[in-house]
Amino acid sequence: MLNIYKARKVVYQKLKRTLLASYPSFSELIGTEVFIKHENHNPTGSFKVRGAVNYMYYVPPEIRKSGIVVATKGNHGLAVAWAAREQGILCNVVVPENNNPQINKAIQAEGAQLIEQGVDFYEAQNYCEELAENAGFFYLRQGNEPEILNGLGTMALEIFEDLPDVEVILMPVGGGSGCAALALVAKSINPDVKIIAVQAEEAPAFYLSWKEGKRVITERALTFADGLAARSVFEVPYLILKKRVDEVVLVNEDEIKKGVNLALTLTHNLAEPAGAVTLAAALKMKEKLAGKKVVAVMTGGNINCEQLVEVVKSECESD
Protein backbone atom coordinates (compact mmCIF):
# COMPACT_ATOMS: atom_id res chain seq x y z
CA MET A 1 0.00 0.00 0.00
CA LEU A 2 2.93 2.36 0.56
CA ASN A 3 3.59 2.36 -3.20
CA ILE A 4 -0.03 3.34 -3.87
CA TYR A 5 0.20 6.33 -1.52
CA LYS A 6 3.47 7.34 -3.17
CA ALA A 7 1.79 7.05 -6.55
CA ARG A 8 -1.05 9.29 -5.42
CA LYS A 9 1.38 12.13 -4.72
CA VAL A 10 2.70 11.76 -8.25
CA VAL A 11 -0.69 11.38 -9.91
CA TYR A 12 -2.12 14.44 -8.16
CA GLN A 13 0.62 16.60 -9.63
CA LYS A 14 -1.16 16.21 -12.97
CA LEU A 15 -4.67 14.93 -12.27
CA LYS A 16 -7.59 15.78 -10.03
CA ARG A 17 -9.73 13.34 -8.04
CA THR A 18 -12.64 12.00 -10.07
CA LEU A 19 -16.24 12.28 -8.99
CA LEU A 20 -18.10 9.56 -7.10
CA ALA A 21 -21.77 10.31 -7.63
CA SER A 22 -25.13 8.74 -6.90
CA TYR A 23 -28.03 9.18 -9.30
CA PRO A 24 -31.47 8.57 -7.73
CA SER A 25 -33.05 7.38 -10.96
CA PHE A 26 -30.33 4.79 -11.55
CA SER A 27 -30.35 3.63 -7.93
CA GLU A 28 -34.13 3.28 -8.14
CA LEU A 29 -33.79 1.17 -11.30
CA ILE A 30 -31.28 -1.16 -9.63
CA GLY A 31 -33.19 -1.23 -6.37
CA THR A 32 -30.26 -0.29 -4.14
CA GLU A 33 -27.87 2.61 -3.58
CA VAL A 34 -25.40 2.75 -6.47
CA PHE A 35 -22.54 5.21 -6.86
CA ILE A 36 -20.73 5.83 -10.15
CA LYS A 37 -16.96 6.40 -10.10
CA HIS A 38 -16.42 8.77 -13.03
CA GLU A 39 -13.06 7.84 -14.50
CA ASN A 40 -14.50 9.14 -17.77
CA HIS A 41 -13.89 12.63 -16.35
CA ASN A 42 -10.10 12.27 -16.53
CA PRO A 43 -8.23 14.46 -19.07
CA THR A 44 -7.90 11.66 -21.63
CA GLY A 45 -11.38 10.31 -20.92
CA SER A 46 -10.35 7.12 -19.09
CA PHE A 47 -8.76 5.63 -15.97
CA LYS A 48 -5.64 4.67 -17.95
CA VAL A 49 -4.06 8.09 -17.52
CA ARG A 50 -3.48 7.43 -13.80
CA GLY A 51 -1.05 4.63 -14.55
CA ALA A 52 0.59 6.50 -17.41
CA VAL A 53 1.27 9.59 -15.30
CA ASN A 54 2.84 7.55 -12.51
CA TYR A 55 4.95 5.50 -14.92
CA MET A 56 6.28 8.52 -16.82
CA TYR A 57 7.39 10.19 -13.60
CA TYR A 58 9.84 7.36 -12.96
CA VAL A 59 11.17 6.92 -16.52
CA PRO A 60 15.00 6.81 -16.31
CA PRO A 61 17.21 9.18 -18.34
CA GLU A 62 18.21 6.57 -20.94
CA ILE A 63 14.56 5.92 -21.85
CA ARG A 64 13.76 9.64 -21.88
CA LYS A 65 16.54 10.00 -24.44
CA SER A 66 15.59 7.07 -26.67
CA GLY A 67 11.81 7.44 -26.43
CA ILE A 68 9.09 4.86 -25.92
CA VAL A 69 6.74 2.84 -28.08
CA VAL A 70 3.36 1.42 -27.09
CA ALA A 71 0.69 -0.68 -28.78
CA THR A 72 -2.95 0.31 -28.40
CA LYS A 73 -6.42 0.40 -29.85
CA GLY A 74 -7.34 3.45 -27.82
CA ASN A 75 -7.22 4.55 -24.21
CA HIS A 76 -3.81 3.20 -23.23
CA GLY A 77 -2.06 4.88 -26.14
CA LEU A 78 -3.91 8.14 -25.60
CA ALA A 79 -3.04 8.11 -21.89
CA VAL A 80 0.65 7.38 -22.52
CA ALA A 81 0.81 10.06 -25.22
CA TRP A 82 -0.68 12.62 -22.81
CA ALA A 83 1.63 11.68 -19.94
CA ALA A 84 4.69 11.56 -22.21
CA ARG A 85 3.94 15.05 -23.49
CA GLU A 86 3.66 16.30 -19.91
CA GLN A 87 7.16 14.93 -19.20
CA GLY A 88 8.69 15.88 -22.55
CA ILE A 89 9.31 12.27 -23.61
CA LEU A 90 9.24 11.11 -27.24
CA CYS A 91 6.29 8.76 -27.69
CA ASN A 92 5.46 6.42 -30.57
CA VAL A 93 2.02 4.81 -30.62
CA VAL A 94 1.34 1.77 -32.80
CA VAL A 95 -2.32 1.14 -33.66
CA PRO A 96 -3.86 -1.52 -35.89
CA GLU A 97 -4.82 -0.53 -39.42
CA ASN A 98 -8.41 0.72 -39.67
CA ASN A 99 -8.31 1.85 -36.03
CA ASN A 100 -10.88 4.38 -34.79
CA PRO A 101 -9.90 7.60 -36.61
CA GLN A 102 -11.13 9.76 -33.74
CA ILE A 103 -8.77 8.02 -31.33
CA ASN A 104 -5.94 8.31 -33.86
CA LYS A 105 -6.46 12.07 -34.14
CA ALA A 106 -6.57 12.44 -30.36
CA ILE A 107 -3.27 10.56 -29.99
CA GLN A 108 -1.62 12.73 -32.65
CA ALA A 109 -2.98 15.87 -30.98
CA GLU A 110 -0.98 14.92 -27.88
CA GLY A 111 2.21 15.08 -29.94
CA ALA A 112 2.81 11.35 -30.34
CA GLN A 113 4.04 9.72 -33.55
CA LEU A 114 1.19 7.51 -34.79
CA ILE A 115 2.12 4.30 -36.62
CA GLU A 116 -0.54 2.09 -38.22
CA GLN A 117 0.56 -1.52 -38.41
CA GLY A 118 -1.18 -4.90 -38.33
CA VAL A 119 -4.75 -6.13 -38.54
CA ASP A 120 -5.33 -6.18 -34.77
CA PHE A 121 -3.85 -5.19 -31.41
CA TYR A 122 -1.70 -8.31 -31.24
CA GLU A 123 0.00 -7.61 -34.55
CA ALA A 124 0.54 -4.03 -33.38
CA GLN A 125 2.24 -5.47 -30.29
CA ASN A 126 4.53 -7.57 -32.45
CA TYR A 127 5.54 -4.51 -34.42
CA CYS A 128 6.38 -2.70 -31.17
CA GLU A 129 8.82 -5.47 -30.37
CA GLU A 130 10.44 -5.01 -33.79
CA LEU A 131 10.77 -1.25 -33.22
CA ALA A 132 12.24 -1.79 -29.78
CA GLU A 133 14.86 -4.12 -31.23
CA ASN A 134 15.66 -2.24 -34.42
CA ALA A 135 15.06 1.42 -33.59
CA GLY A 136 16.09 1.44 -29.94
CA PHE A 137 12.78 2.55 -28.45
CA PHE A 138 11.70 1.24 -25.06
CA TYR A 139 8.59 -0.91 -25.42
CA LEU A 140 6.12 -0.10 -22.66
CA ARG A 141 3.98 -3.17 -22.00
CA GLN A 142 0.96 -1.80 -20.23
CA GLY A 143 -0.30 -4.71 -18.16
CA ASN A 144 2.74 -5.84 -16.22
CA GLU A 145 4.49 -2.59 -15.24
CA PRO A 146 4.40 -2.06 -11.45
CA GLU A 147 4.31 1.73 -11.64
CA ILE A 148 1.33 1.62 -13.99
CA LEU A 149 -0.52 -0.66 -11.58
CA ASN A 150 0.40 1.60 -8.65
CA GLY A 151 -0.98 4.62 -10.47
CA LEU A 152 -4.19 2.83 -11.35
CA GLY A 153 -4.64 1.79 -7.74
CA THR A 154 -5.21 5.40 -6.73
CA MET A 155 -8.81 5.25 -7.93
CA ALA A 156 -9.54 2.63 -5.26
CA LEU A 157 -8.12 4.91 -2.56
CA GLU A 158 -10.54 7.61 -3.68
CA ILE A 159 -13.50 5.25 -3.61
CA PHE A 160 -12.86 4.24 0.01
CA GLU A 161 -12.13 7.79 1.12
CA ASP A 162 -15.42 8.99 -0.37
CA LEU A 163 -17.47 5.91 0.56
CA PRO A 164 -15.80 3.96 3.40
CA ASP A 165 -18.73 1.56 3.79
CA VAL A 166 -18.85 0.42 0.17
CA GLU A 167 -19.79 -3.27 0.01
CA VAL A 168 -19.57 -4.14 -3.69
CA ILE A 169 -17.41 -2.73 -6.50
CA LEU A 170 -18.13 -3.49 -10.16
CA MET A 171 -15.13 -3.09 -12.48
CA PRO A 172 -14.65 -3.96 -16.17
CA VAL A 173 -11.91 -6.36 -17.23
CA GLY A 174 -10.13 -6.38 -20.58
CA GLY A 175 -6.39 -6.83 -20.16
CA GLY A 176 -7.00 -6.71 -16.43
CA SER A 177 -4.63 -4.01 -15.19
CA GLY A 178 -7.32 -1.65 -13.93
CA CYS A 179 -9.34 -4.28 -12.10
CA ALA A 180 -6.19 -5.87 -10.66
CA ALA A 181 -4.97 -2.56 -9.25
CA LEU A 182 -8.40 -1.78 -7.83
CA ALA A 183 -8.83 -5.23 -6.30
CA LEU A 184 -5.37 -5.20 -4.73
CA VAL A 185 -6.02 -1.90 -2.96
CA ALA A 186 -9.66 -2.61 -2.11
CA LYS A 187 -8.97 -5.97 -0.50
CA SER A 188 -6.05 -4.47 1.45
CA ILE A 189 -8.36 -1.81 2.90
CA ASN A 190 -11.36 -4.09 3.46
CA PRO A 191 -10.99 -7.84 2.80
CA ASP A 192 -14.78 -8.22 2.96
CA VAL A 193 -15.57 -5.89 0.07
CA LYS A 194 -16.86 -7.83 -2.94
CA ILE A 195 -15.06 -7.29 -6.24
CA ILE A 196 -17.18 -8.17 -9.25
CA ALA A 197 -15.35 -8.25 -12.58
CA VAL A 198 -17.42 -7.52 -15.69
CA GLN A 199 -16.60 -8.86 -19.14
CA ALA A 200 -18.26 -8.99 -22.53
CA GLU A 201 -19.68 -12.38 -23.50
CA GLU A 202 -17.82 -12.07 -26.79
CA ALA A 203 -14.48 -11.49 -25.04
CA PRO A 204 -14.54 -13.76 -21.96
CA ALA A 205 -10.83 -14.52 -21.51
CA PHE A 206 -10.69 -13.64 -17.83
CA TYR A 207 -14.00 -15.36 -17.07
CA LEU A 208 -12.64 -18.57 -18.59
CA SER A 209 -9.34 -18.15 -16.76
CA TRP A 210 -11.14 -17.57 -13.46
CA LYS A 211 -13.33 -20.64 -13.96
CA GLU A 212 -10.51 -22.94 -15.08
CA GLY A 213 -7.90 -21.73 -12.60
CA LYS A 214 -5.33 -20.95 -15.27
CA ARG A 215 -4.69 -18.12 -17.70
CA VAL A 216 -6.66 -18.75 -20.90
CA ILE A 217 -5.94 -17.23 -24.32
CA THR A 218 -8.97 -17.22 -26.59
CA GLU A 219 -8.90 -17.36 -30.39
CA ARG A 220 -10.99 -14.22 -30.82
CA ALA A 221 -12.36 -11.24 -28.94
CA LEU A 222 -14.80 -9.23 -31.03
CA THR A 223 -17.24 -7.09 -29.07
CA PHE A 224 -19.04 -3.75 -29.26
CA ALA A 225 -17.08 -2.92 -26.09
CA ASP A 226 -13.83 -2.64 -28.02
CA GLY A 227 -11.95 -1.54 -24.91
CA LEU A 228 -12.56 -5.04 -23.52
CA ALA A 229 -11.63 -6.90 -26.70
CA ALA A 230 -8.68 -8.79 -25.20
CA ARG A 231 -7.90 -12.42 -26.02
CA SER A 232 -6.19 -12.80 -22.65
CA VAL A 233 -5.47 -10.90 -19.45
CA PHE A 234 -1.89 -9.87 -18.80
CA GLU A 235 0.24 -12.16 -16.65
CA VAL A 236 0.71 -9.98 -13.56
CA PRO A 237 -2.91 -8.80 -13.40
CA TYR A 238 -4.08 -12.40 -13.68
CA LEU A 239 -2.01 -13.42 -10.66
CA ILE A 240 -3.61 -10.60 -8.67
CA LEU A 241 -7.15 -11.11 -9.93
CA LYS A 242 -7.42 -14.85 -9.47
CA LYS A 243 -7.06 -14.45 -5.69
CA ARG A 244 -9.18 -11.36 -5.21
CA VAL A 245 -12.15 -11.35 -7.60
CA ASP A 246 -15.30 -12.69 -5.96
CA GLU A 247 -17.46 -13.03 -9.07
CA VAL A 248 -17.31 -12.50 -12.82
CA VAL A 249 -20.38 -11.30 -14.74
CA LEU A 250 -20.72 -11.56 -18.51
CA VAL A 251 -22.89 -9.09 -20.43
CA ASN A 252 -24.05 -9.56 -24.00
CA GLU A 253 -23.92 -7.03 -26.82
CA ASP A 254 -27.48 -5.75 -26.31
CA GLU A 255 -26.88 -5.37 -22.59
CA ILE A 256 -23.72 -3.37 -23.28
CA LYS A 257 -25.63 -0.99 -25.53
CA LYS A 258 -28.26 -0.67 -22.83
CA GLY A 259 -25.52 0.28 -20.38
CA VAL A 260 -24.34 3.10 -22.65
CA ASN A 261 -27.92 4.32 -22.92
CA LEU A 262 -28.38 4.22 -19.13
CA ALA A 263 -25.24 6.29 -18.69
CA LEU A 264 -26.56 8.84 -21.15
CA THR A 265 -30.15 9.06 -19.94
CA LEU A 266 -29.82 8.51 -16.18
CA THR A 267 -26.38 9.96 -15.37
CA HIS A 268 -26.07 12.44 -18.28
CA ASN A 269 -22.63 11.07 -19.15
CA LEU A 270 -21.18 9.74 -22.36
CA ALA A 271 -19.69 6.36 -21.51
CA GLU A 272 -17.81 4.23 -24.00
CA PRO A 273 -19.15 0.67 -24.21
CA ALA A 274 -16.30 -0.73 -22.08
CA GLY A 275 -17.00 1.94 -19.47
CA ALA A 276 -20.72 1.24 -19.38
CA VAL A 277 -20.58 -2.53 -18.82
CA THR A 278 -20.68 -2.02 -15.06
CA LEU A 279 -24.06 -0.30 -15.37
CA ALA A 280 -25.26 -3.15 -17.57
CA ALA A 281 -24.00 -5.67 -15.02
CA ALA A 282 -25.69 -3.85 -12.14
CA LEU A 283 -28.99 -4.07 -13.99
CA LYS A 284 -28.45 -7.73 -14.86
CA MET A 285 -27.71 -8.76 -11.26
CA LYS A 286 -29.94 -6.29 -9.43
CA GLU A 287 -31.46 -9.02 -7.23
CA LYS A 288 -28.01 -10.01 -5.92
CA LEU A 289 -27.17 -6.39 -5.18
CA ALA A 290 -30.32 -5.67 -3.18
CA GLY A 291 -29.57 -3.94 0.10
CA LYS A 292 -25.88 -3.44 -0.74
CA LYS A 293 -23.95 -0.20 -1.12
CA VAL A 294 -22.51 -0.49 -4.62
CA VAL A 295 -19.88 1.33 -6.68
CA ALA A 296 -19.85 0.91 -10.46
CA VAL A 297 -16.67 2.21 -12.10
CA MET A 298 -17.33 4.06 -15.36
CA THR A 299 -13.85 3.52 -16.73
CA GLY A 300 -14.02 5.65 -19.87
CA GLY A 301 -16.02 7.98 -22.06
CA ASN A 302 -14.29 7.74 -25.44
CA ILE A 303 -17.24 6.53 -27.45
CA ASN A 304 -17.08 7.17 -31.18
CA CYS A 305 -19.91 8.58 -33.28
CA GLU A 306 -20.73 5.28 -34.97
CA GLN A 307 -21.09 3.51 -31.63
CA LEU A 308 -23.30 6.25 -30.24
CA VAL A 309 -25.56 6.15 -33.29
CA GLU A 310 -25.84 2.37 -32.93
CA VAL A 311 -26.81 2.70 -29.26
CA VAL A 312 -29.49 5.28 -29.98
CA LYS A 313 -30.82 3.25 -32.91
CA SER A 314 -30.92 0.09 -30.79
CA GLU A 315 -32.80 1.88 -28.02
CA CYS A 316 -35.32 3.36 -30.44
CA GLU A 317 -35.97 -0.02 -32.02
CA SER A 318 -36.58 -1.61 -28.61
CA ASP A 319 -39.19 0.98 -27.61
Coordinates of C-alpha atoms in Angstrom, one line a residue:
M1 CA 0.0 0.0 0.0
L2 CA 2.9 2.4 0.6
N3 CA 3.6 2.4 -3.2
I4 CA 0.0 3.3 -3.9
Y5 CA 0.2 6.3 -1.5
K6 CA 3.5 7.3 -3.2
A7 CA 1.8 7.0 -6.6
R8 CA -1.0 9.3 -5.4
K9 CA 1.4 12.1 -4.7
V10 CA 2.7 11.8 -8.3
V11 CA -0.7 11.4 -9.9
Y12 CA -2.1 14.4 -8.2
Q13 CA 0.6 16.6 -9.6
K14 CA -1.2 16.2 -13.0
L15 CA -4.7 14.9 -12.3
K16 CA -7.6 15.8 -10.0
R17 CA -9.7 13.3 -8.0
T18 CA -12.6 12.0 -10.1
L19 CA -16.2 12.3 -9.0
L20 CA -18.1 9.6 -7.1
A21 CA -21.8 10.3 -7.6
S22 CA -25.1 8.7 -6.9
Y23 CA -28.0 9.2 -9.3
P24 CA -31.5 8.6 -7.7
S25 CA -33.0 7.4 -11.0
F26 CA -30.3 4.8 -11.6
S27 CA -30.3 3.6 -7.9
E28 CA -34.1 3.3 -8.1
L29 CA -33.8 1.2 -11.3
I30 CA -31.3 -1.2 -9.6
G31 CA -33.2 -1.2 -6.4
T32 CA -30.3 -0.3 -4.1
E33 CA -27.9 2.6 -3.6
V34 CA -25.4 2.8 -6.5
F35 CA -22.5 5.2 -6.9
I36 CA -20.7 5.8 -10.2
K37 CA -17.0 6.4 -10.1
H38 CA -16.4 8.8 -13.0
E39 CA -13.1 7.8 -14.5
N40 CA -14.5 9.1 -17.8
H41 CA -13.9 12.6 -16.4
N42 CA -10.1 12.3 -16.5
P43 CA -8.2 14.5 -19.1
T44 CA -7.9 11.7 -21.6
G45 CA -11.4 10.3 -20.9
S46 CA -10.4 7.1 -19.1
F47 CA -8.8 5.6 -16.0
K48 CA -5.6 4.7 -17.9
V49 CA -4.1 8.1 -17.5
R50 CA -3.5 7.4 -13.8
G51 CA -1.0 4.6 -14.6
A52 CA 0.6 6.5 -17.4
V53 CA 1.3 9.6 -15.3
N54 CA 2.8 7.5 -12.5
Y55 CA 4.9 5.5 -14.9
M56 CA 6.3 8.5 -16.8
Y57 CA 7.4 10.2 -13.6
Y58 CA 9.8 7.4 -13.0
V59 CA 11.2 6.9 -16.5
P60 CA 15.0 6.8 -16.3
P61 CA 17.2 9.2 -18.3
E62 CA 18.2 6.6 -20.9
I63 CA 14.6 5.9 -21.9
R64 CA 13.8 9.6 -21.9
K65 CA 16.5 10.0 -24.4
S66 CA 15.6 7.1 -26.7
G67 CA 11.8 7.4 -26.4
I68 CA 9.1 4.9 -25.9
V69 CA 6.7 2.8 -28.1
V70 CA 3.4 1.4 -27.1
A71 CA 0.7 -0.7 -28.8
T72 CA -2.9 0.3 -28.4
K73 CA -6.4 0.4 -29.9
G74 CA -7.3 3.5 -27.8
N75 CA -7.2 4.5 -24.2
H76 CA -3.8 3.2 -23.2
G77 CA -2.1 4.9 -26.1
L78 CA -3.9 8.1 -25.6
A79 CA -3.0 8.1 -21.9
V80 CA 0.6 7.4 -22.5
A81 CA 0.8 10.1 -25.2
W82 CA -0.7 12.6 -22.8
A83 CA 1.6 11.7 -19.9
A84 CA 4.7 11.6 -22.2
R85 CA 3.9 15.0 -23.5
E86 CA 3.7 16.3 -19.9
Q87 CA 7.2 14.9 -19.2
G88 CA 8.7 15.9 -22.6
I89 CA 9.3 12.3 -23.6
L90 CA 9.2 11.1 -27.2
C91 CA 6.3 8.8 -27.7
N92 CA 5.5 6.4 -30.6
V93 CA 2.0 4.8 -30.6
V94 CA 1.3 1.8 -32.8
V95 CA -2.3 1.1 -33.7
P96 CA -3.9 -1.5 -35.9
E97 CA -4.8 -0.5 -39.4
N98 CA -8.4 0.7 -39.7
N99 CA -8.3 1.9 -36.0
N100 CA -10.9 4.4 -34.8
P101 CA -9.9 7.6 -36.6
Q102 CA -11.1 9.8 -33.7
I103 CA -8.8 8.0 -31.3
N104 CA -5.9 8.3 -33.9
K105 CA -6.5 12.1 -34.1
A106 CA -6.6 12.4 -30.4
I107 CA -3.3 10.6 -30.0
Q108 CA -1.6 12.7 -32.7
A109 CA -3.0 15.9 -31.0
E110 CA -1.0 14.9 -27.9
G111 CA 2.2 15.1 -29.9
A112 CA 2.8 11.3 -30.3
Q113 CA 4.0 9.7 -33.6
L114 CA 1.2 7.5 -34.8
I115 CA 2.1 4.3 -36.6
E116 CA -0.5 2.1 -38.2
Q117 CA 0.6 -1.5 -38.4
G118 CA -1.2 -4.9 -38.3
V119 CA -4.7 -6.1 -38.5
D120 CA -5.3 -6.2 -34.8
F121 CA -3.8 -5.2 -31.4
Y122 CA -1.7 -8.3 -31.2
E123 CA 0.0 -7.6 -34.5
A124 CA 0.5 -4.0 -33.4
Q125 CA 2.2 -5.5 -30.3
N126 CA 4.5 -7.6 -32.5
Y127 CA 5.5 -4.5 -34.4
C128 CA 6.4 -2.7 -31.2
E129 CA 8.8 -5.5 -30.4
E130 CA 10.4 -5.0 -33.8
L131 CA 10.8 -1.3 -33.2
A132 CA 12.2 -1.8 -29.8
E133 CA 14.9 -4.1 -31.2
N134 CA 15.7 -2.2 -34.4
A135 CA 15.1 1.4 -33.6
G136 CA 16.1 1.4 -29.9
F137 CA 12.8 2.5 -28.4
F138 CA 11.7 1.2 -25.1
Y139 CA 8.6 -0.9 -25.4
L140 CA 6.1 -0.1 -22.7
R141 CA 4.0 -3.2 -22.0
Q142 CA 1.0 -1.8 -20.2
G143 CA -0.3 -4.7 -18.2
N144 CA 2.7 -5.8 -16.2
E145 CA 4.5 -2.6 -15.2
P146 CA 4.4 -2.1 -11.4
E147 CA 4.3 1.7 -11.6
I148 CA 1.3 1.6 -14.0
L149 CA -0.5 -0.7 -11.6
N150 CA 0.4 1.6 -8.6
G151 CA -1.0 4.6 -10.5
L152 CA -4.2 2.8 -11.4
G153 CA -4.6 1.8 -7.7
T154 CA -5.2 5.4 -6.7
M155 CA -8.8 5.3 -7.9
A156 CA -9.5 2.6 -5.3
L157 CA -8.1 4.9 -2.6
E158 CA -10.5 7.6 -3.7
I159 CA -13.5 5.2 -3.6
F160 CA -12.9 4.2 0.0
E161 CA -12.1 7.8 1.1
D162 CA -15.4 9.0 -0.4
L163 CA -17.5 5.9 0.6
P164 CA -15.8 4.0 3.4
D165 CA -18.7 1.6 3.8
V166 CA -18.8 0.4 0.2
E167 CA -19.8 -3.3 0.0
V168 CA -19.6 -4.1 -3.7
I169 CA -17.4 -2.7 -6.5
L170 CA -18.1 -3.5 -10.2
M171 CA -15.1 -3.1 -12.5
P172 CA -14.6 -4.0 -16.2
V173 CA -11.9 -6.4 -17.2
G174 CA -10.1 -6.4 -20.6
G175 CA -6.4 -6.8 -20.2
G176 CA -7.0 -6.7 -16.4
S177 CA -4.6 -4.0 -15.2
G178 CA -7.3 -1.6 -13.9
C179 CA -9.3 -4.3 -12.1
A180 CA -6.2 -5.9 -10.7
A181 CA -5.0 -2.6 -9.3
L182 CA -8.4 -1.8 -7.8
A183 CA -8.8 -5.2 -6.3
L184 CA -5.4 -5.2 -4.7
V185 CA -6.0 -1.9 -3.0
A186 CA -9.7 -2.6 -2.1
K187 CA -9.0 -6.0 -0.5
S188 CA -6.1 -4.5 1.5
I189 CA -8.4 -1.8 2.9
N190 CA -11.4 -4.1 3.5
P191 CA -11.0 -7.8 2.8
D192 CA -14.8 -8.2 3.0
V193 CA -15.6 -5.9 0.1
K194 CA -16.9 -7.8 -2.9
I195 CA -15.1 -7.3 -6.2
I196 CA -17.2 -8.2 -9.3
A197 CA -15.3 -8.3 -12.6
V198 CA -17.4 -7.5 -15.7
Q199 CA -16.6 -8.9 -19.1
A200 CA -18.3 -9.0 -22.5
E201 CA -19.7 -12.4 -23.5
E202 CA -17.8 -12.1 -26.8
A203 CA -14.5 -11.5 -25.0
P204 CA -14.5 -13.8 -22.0
A205 CA -10.8 -14.5 -21.5
F206 CA -10.7 -13.6 -17.8
Y207 CA -14.0 -15.4 -17.1
L208 CA -12.6 -18.6 -18.6
S209 CA -9.3 -18.1 -16.8
W210 CA -11.1 -17.6 -13.5
K211 CA -13.3 -20.6 -14.0
E212 CA -10.5 -22.9 -15.1
G213 CA -7.9 -21.7 -12.6
K214 CA -5.3 -20.9 -15.3
R215 CA -4.7 -18.1 -17.7
V216 CA -6.7 -18.7 -20.9
I217 CA -5.9 -17.2 -24.3
T218 CA -9.0 -17.2 -26.6
E219 CA -8.9 -17.4 -30.4
R220 CA -11.0 -14.2 -30.8
A221 CA -12.4 -11.2 -28.9
L222 CA -14.8 -9.2 -31.0
T223 CA -17.2 -7.1 -29.1
F224 CA -19.0 -3.8 -29.3
A225 CA -17.1 -2.9 -26.1
D226 CA -13.8 -2.6 -28.0
G227 CA -11.9 -1.5 -24.9
L228 CA -12.6 -5.0 -23.5
A229 CA -11.6 -6.9 -26.7
A230 CA -8.7 -8.8 -25.2
R231 CA -7.9 -12.4 -26.0
S232 CA -6.2 -12.8 -22.6
V233 CA -5.5 -10.9 -19.5
F234 CA -1.9 -9.9 -18.8
E235 CA 0.2 -12.2 -16.7
V236 CA 0.7 -10.0 -13.6
P237 CA -2.9 -8.8 -13.4
Y238 CA -4.1 -12.4 -13.7
L239 CA -2.0 -13.4 -10.7
I240 CA -3.6 -10.6 -8.7
L241 CA -7.2 -11.1 -9.9
K242 CA -7.4 -14.9 -9.5
K243 CA -7.1 -14.5 -5.7
R244 CA -9.2 -11.4 -5.2
V245 CA -12.1 -11.4 -7.6
D246 CA -15.3 -12.7 -6.0
E247 CA -17.5 -13.0 -9.1
V248 CA -17.3 -12.5 -12.8
V249 CA -20.4 -11.3 -14.7
L250 CA -20.7 -11.6 -18.5
V251 CA -22.9 -9.1 -20.4
N252 CA -24.1 -9.6 -24.0
E253 CA -23.9 -7.0 -26.8
D254 CA -27.5 -5.8 -26.3
E255 CA -26.9 -5.4 -22.6
I256 CA -23.7 -3.4 -23.3
K257 CA -25.6 -1.0 -25.5
K258 CA -28.3 -0.7 -22.8
G259 CA -25.5 0.3 -20.4
V260 CA -24.3 3.1 -22.6
N261 CA -27.9 4.3 -22.9
L262 CA -28.4 4.2 -19.1
A263 CA -25.2 6.3 -18.7
L264 CA -26.6 8.8 -21.1
T265 CA -30.2 9.1 -19.9
L266 CA -29.8 8.5 -16.2
T267 CA -26.4 10.0 -15.4
H268 CA -26.1 12.4 -18.3
N269 CA -22.6 11.1 -19.1
L270 CA -21.2 9.7 -22.4
A271 CA -19.7 6.4 -21.5
E272 CA -17.8 4.2 -24.0
P273 CA -19.2 0.7 -24.2
A274 CA -16.3 -0.7 -22.1
G275 CA -17.0 1.9 -19.5
A276 CA -20.7 1.2 -19.4
V277 CA -20.6 -2.5 -18.8
T278 CA -20.7 -2.0 -15.1
L279 CA -24.1 -0.3 -15.4
A280 CA -25.3 -3.2 -17.6
A281 CA -24.0 -5.7 -15.0
A282 CA -25.7 -3.9 -12.1
L283 CA -29.0 -4.1 -14.0
K284 CA -28.4 -7.7 -14.9
M285 CA -27.7 -8.8 -11.3
K286 CA -29.9 -6.3 -9.4
E287 CA -31.5 -9.0 -7.2
K288 CA -28.0 -10.0 -5.9
L289 CA -27.2 -6.4 -5.2
A290 CA -30.3 -5.7 -3.2
G291 CA -29.6 -3.9 0.1
K292 CA -25.9 -3.4 -0.7
K293 CA -24.0 -0.2 -1.1
V294 CA -22.5 -0.5 -4.6
V295 CA -19.9 1.3 -6.7
A296 CA -19.8 0.9 -10.5
V297 CA -16.7 2.2 -12.1
M298 CA -17.3 4.1 -15.4
T299 CA -13.8 3.5 -16.7
G300 CA -14.0 5.7 -19.9
G301 CA -16.0 8.0 -22.1
N302 CA -14.3 7.7 -25.4
I303 CA -17.2 6.5 -27.5
N304 CA -17.1 7.2 -31.2
C305 CA -19.9 8.6 -33.3
E306 CA -20.7 5.3 -35.0
Q307 CA -21.1 3.5 -31.6
L308 CA -23.3 6.2 -30.2
V309 CA -25.6 6.2 -33.3
E310 CA -25.8 2.4 -32.9
V311 CA -26.8 2.7 -29.3
V312 CA -29.5 5.3 -30.0
K313 CA -30.8 3.3 -32.9
S314 CA -30.9 0.1 -30.8
E315 CA -32.8 1.9 -28.0
C316 CA -35.3 3.4 -30.4
E317 CA -36.0 0.0 -32.0
S318 CA -36.6 -1.6 -28.6
D319 CA -39.2 1.0 -27.6

